Amino acid sequence: MDCLFCKLVAGEIQPDKVYENEFVLGFKDLYPQAKEHYLFISKEHTTHANEMSENHPEQLSHIFDAIRDFTKSNSLEKDGFRIVNNLGPNGGQTVFHTHFHVLGGEKLRGFGA
Ligand code: 5GP
Ligand code: ZN
C-alpha cells in the first residue's frame, strides 16, 4: 500500500522515533508547528479516526495509552499539551493513515487559549 506512515512502520523510512510499543509508534513531526510536535499512530493502517473508532476501537486506547505513557515520562503532562486530529480536506488531513498530533513545549494559541 502506498502510505507514507505504513512505510515508517515498515522501516522503509526512518522517522525520529520518540515512542514505540507493540501497537503504536510515536515520532517527531517533520514540520513542527510548536516547540515540541509529535505524531502518534497505530502500526495497523486505517485512513482516519472515524474509520479507526468504527473498525478498530482498541487502537484508540492503544494510542491514548501511549500518549499518556510518553507525556508522563517527560515534562509534557506537567506543563500541558494539546492533542489534535485532522479528518479529511476541511480538517486539513494530508496523510491518510490515522494520526494524532501531540503539541507542546510552549504556550499554544487558538482554541480559546
Ligand atoms: P495532517 O496534516 O494529515 O494532520 O498531518 C500530517 C503531518 O505529517 C504533518 O504535520 C506533516 O508535517 C507530517 N509529515 C509529513 N510527511 C512527514 C514525514 O515524512 N515524516 C514525518 N515525521 N512527518 C511528516
Ligand atoms: Zn498506512
Tab-separated table of C-alpha atoms and ligand atoms in Angstrom:
chain	number	residue	atom	x	y	z
A	1	MET	CA	0.000	0.000	0.000
A	2	ASP	CA	1.314	3.427	-0.888
A	3	CYS	CA	1.054	5.008	2.548
A	4	LEU	CA	3.804	7.197	3.995
A	5	PHE	CA	3.181	6.221	7.618
A	6	CYS	CA	2.989	2.491	6.771
A	7	LYS	CA	6.453	2.974	5.261
A	8	LEU	CA	7.633	4.431	8.577
A	9	VAL	CA	6.152	1.438	10.430
A	10	ALA	CA	7.837	-0.955	7.965
A	11	GLY	CA	11.181	0.799	8.477
A	12	GLU	CA	11.443	1.835	4.816
A	13	ILE	CA	11.735	5.433	6.028
A	14	GLN	CA	13.350	6.158	9.404
A	15	PRO	CA	11.378	8.643	11.482
A	16	ASP	CA	12.795	10.339	14.567
A	17	LYS	CA	11.110	7.900	16.972
A	18	VAL	CA	10.201	9.006	20.474
A	19	TYR	CA	7.958	6.073	21.469
A	20	GLU	CA	7.317	2.542	20.346
A	21	ASN	CA	5.469	-0.484	21.635
A	22	GLU	CA	3.733	-3.485	20.083
A	23	PHE	CA	0.853	-1.406	18.733
A	24	VAL	CA	1.944	2.210	18.473
A	25	LEU	CA	4.679	4.392	17.056
A	26	GLY	CA	5.369	7.965	18.197
A	27	PHE	CA	7.768	10.178	16.243
A	28	LYS	CA	8.682	13.816	15.656
A	29	ASP	CA	6.715	15.716	13.041
A	30	LEU	CA	9.000	16.689	10.164
A	31	TYR	CA	7.497	20.218	10.013
A	32	PRO	CA	6.875	21.101	13.681
A	33	GLN	CA	4.069	23.551	14.432
A	34	ALA	CA	5.190	24.006	18.060
A	35	LYS	CA	8.456	23.660	20.018
A	36	GLU	CA	7.501	20.037	20.559
A	37	HIS	CA	5.386	18.305	17.925
A	38	TYR	CA	4.945	14.541	17.770
A	39	LEU	CA	2.712	12.194	15.819
A	40	PHE	CA	1.239	9.025	17.327
A	41	ILE	CA	-0.014	6.298	15.017
A	42	SER	CA	-1.218	2.738	15.218
A	43	LYS	CA	1.021	0.264	13.410
A	44	GLU	CA	-2.101	-1.047	11.682
A	45	HIS	CA	-3.413	1.078	8.847
A	46	THR	CA	-6.717	2.961	8.979
A	47	THR	CA	-7.351	6.105	6.951
A	48	HIS	CA	-8.909	8.367	9.600
A	49	ALA	CA	-10.120	8.490	13.178
A	50	ASN	CA	-13.745	7.632	12.356
A	51	GLU	CA	-12.667	4.513	10.490
A	52	MET	CA	-10.421	3.608	13.429
A	53	SER	CA	-13.168	4.045	16.019
A	54	GLU	CA	-15.620	2.069	13.901
A	55	ASN	CA	-13.405	-0.848	12.840
A	56	HIS	CA	-10.541	-0.921	15.364
A	57	PRO	CA	-11.661	0.902	18.528
A	58	GLU	CA	-8.927	-0.813	20.558
A	59	GLN	CA	-6.379	1.176	18.563
A	60	LEU	CA	-7.719	4.396	20.078
A	61	SER	CA	-6.970	3.058	23.572
A	62	HIS	CA	-3.542	1.916	22.484
A	63	ILE	CA	-2.737	5.350	21.080
A	64	PHE	CA	-4.060	7.252	24.103
A	65	ASP	CA	-2.242	4.845	26.457
A	66	ALA	CA	0.961	5.557	24.531
A	67	ILE	CA	0.415	9.316	24.663
A	68	ARG	CA	-0.172	9.074	28.425
A	69	ASP	CA	2.999	6.993	28.956
A	70	PHE	CA	5.044	9.345	26.815
A	71	THR	CA	3.771	12.612	28.298
A	72	LYS	CA	4.201	11.316	31.868
A	73	SER	CA	7.813	10.396	31.108
A	74	ASN	CA	8.793	13.978	30.290
A	75	SER	CA	7.537	17.480	31.171
A	76	LEU	CA	4.615	17.479	28.727
A	77	GLU	CA	1.965	16.293	31.171
A	78	LYS	CA	3.160	18.654	33.899
A	79	ASP	CA	3.288	21.691	31.601
A	80	GLY	CA	0.307	20.713	29.433
A	81	PHE	CA	-0.074	19.839	25.816
A	82	ARG	CA	-2.627	19.559	23.020
A	83	ILE	CA	-3.833	16.531	21.060
A	84	VAL	CA	-5.071	17.288	17.522
A	85	ASN	CA	-6.656	15.026	14.948
A	86	ASN	CA	-7.414	16.268	11.434
A	87	LEU	CA	-10.007	14.395	9.391
A	88	GLY	CA	-10.496	14.941	5.663
A	89	PRO	CA	-9.974	18.014	3.483
A	90	ASN	CA	-11.786	20.558	5.662
A	91	GLY	CA	-9.949	19.248	8.710
A	92	GLY	CA	-6.614	19.655	6.941
A	93	GLN	CA	-5.700	15.973	6.831
A	94	THR	CA	-2.785	15.439	4.448
A	95	VAL	CA	-1.589	11.942	5.418
A	96	PHE	CA	-4.312	9.314	5.192
A	97	HIS	CA	-3.065	6.999	7.927
A	98	THR	CA	-4.808	7.945	11.180
A	99	HIS	CA	-2.539	10.007	13.409
A	100	PHE	CA	-2.817	12.161	16.490
A	101	HIS	CA	-0.667	15.259	16.837
A	102	VAL	CA	0.810	15.973	20.277
A	103	LEU	CA	1.849	19.612	20.547
A	104	GLY	CA	3.549	21.321	23.456
A	105	GLY	CA	6.782	22.716	24.831
A	106	GLU	CA	5.301	26.207	24.842
A	107	LYS	CA	2.009	28.024	25.444
A	108	LEU	CA	-0.190	27.237	22.449
A	109	ARG	CA	-2.547	29.740	20.865
A	110	GLY	CA	-6.003	29.173	19.401
A	111	PHE	CA	-8.967	27.195	20.718
A	112	GLY	CA	-9.680	29.951	23.227
A	113	ALA	CA	-6.143	29.982	24.648
B	1	5GP	P1	-2.119	16.036	8.858
B	1	5GP	O1	-1.973	17.326	8.111
B	1	5GP	O2	-2.505	14.901	7.938
B	1	5GP	O3	-2.983	16.122	10.081
B	1	5GP	O4	-0.684	15.726	9.453
B	1	5GP	C1	0.332	15.139	8.712
B	1	5GP	C2	1.623	15.544	9.388
B	1	5GP	O5	2.650	14.707	8.909
B	1	5GP	C3	2.031	16.977	9.122
B	1	5GP	O6	2.112	17.693	10.354
B	1	5GP	C4	3.390	16.850	8.439
B	1	5GP	O7	4.295	17.838	8.875
B	1	5GP	C5	3.826	15.465	8.850
B	1	5GP	N1	4.683	14.796	7.892
B	1	5GP	C6	4.541	14.743	6.536
B	1	5GP	N2	5.486	13.980	5.977
B	1	5GP	C7	6.253	13.518	7.014
B	1	5GP	C8	7.413	12.663	7.089
B	1	5GP	O8	7.913	12.148	6.081
B	1	5GP	N3	7.930	12.427	8.320
B	1	5GP	C9	7.390	12.962	9.452
B	1	5GP	N4	7.981	12.679	10.620
B	1	5GP	N5	6.304	13.782	9.423
B	1	5GP	C10	5.755	14.034	8.224
B	2	ZN	ZN	-0.808	3.444	6.452
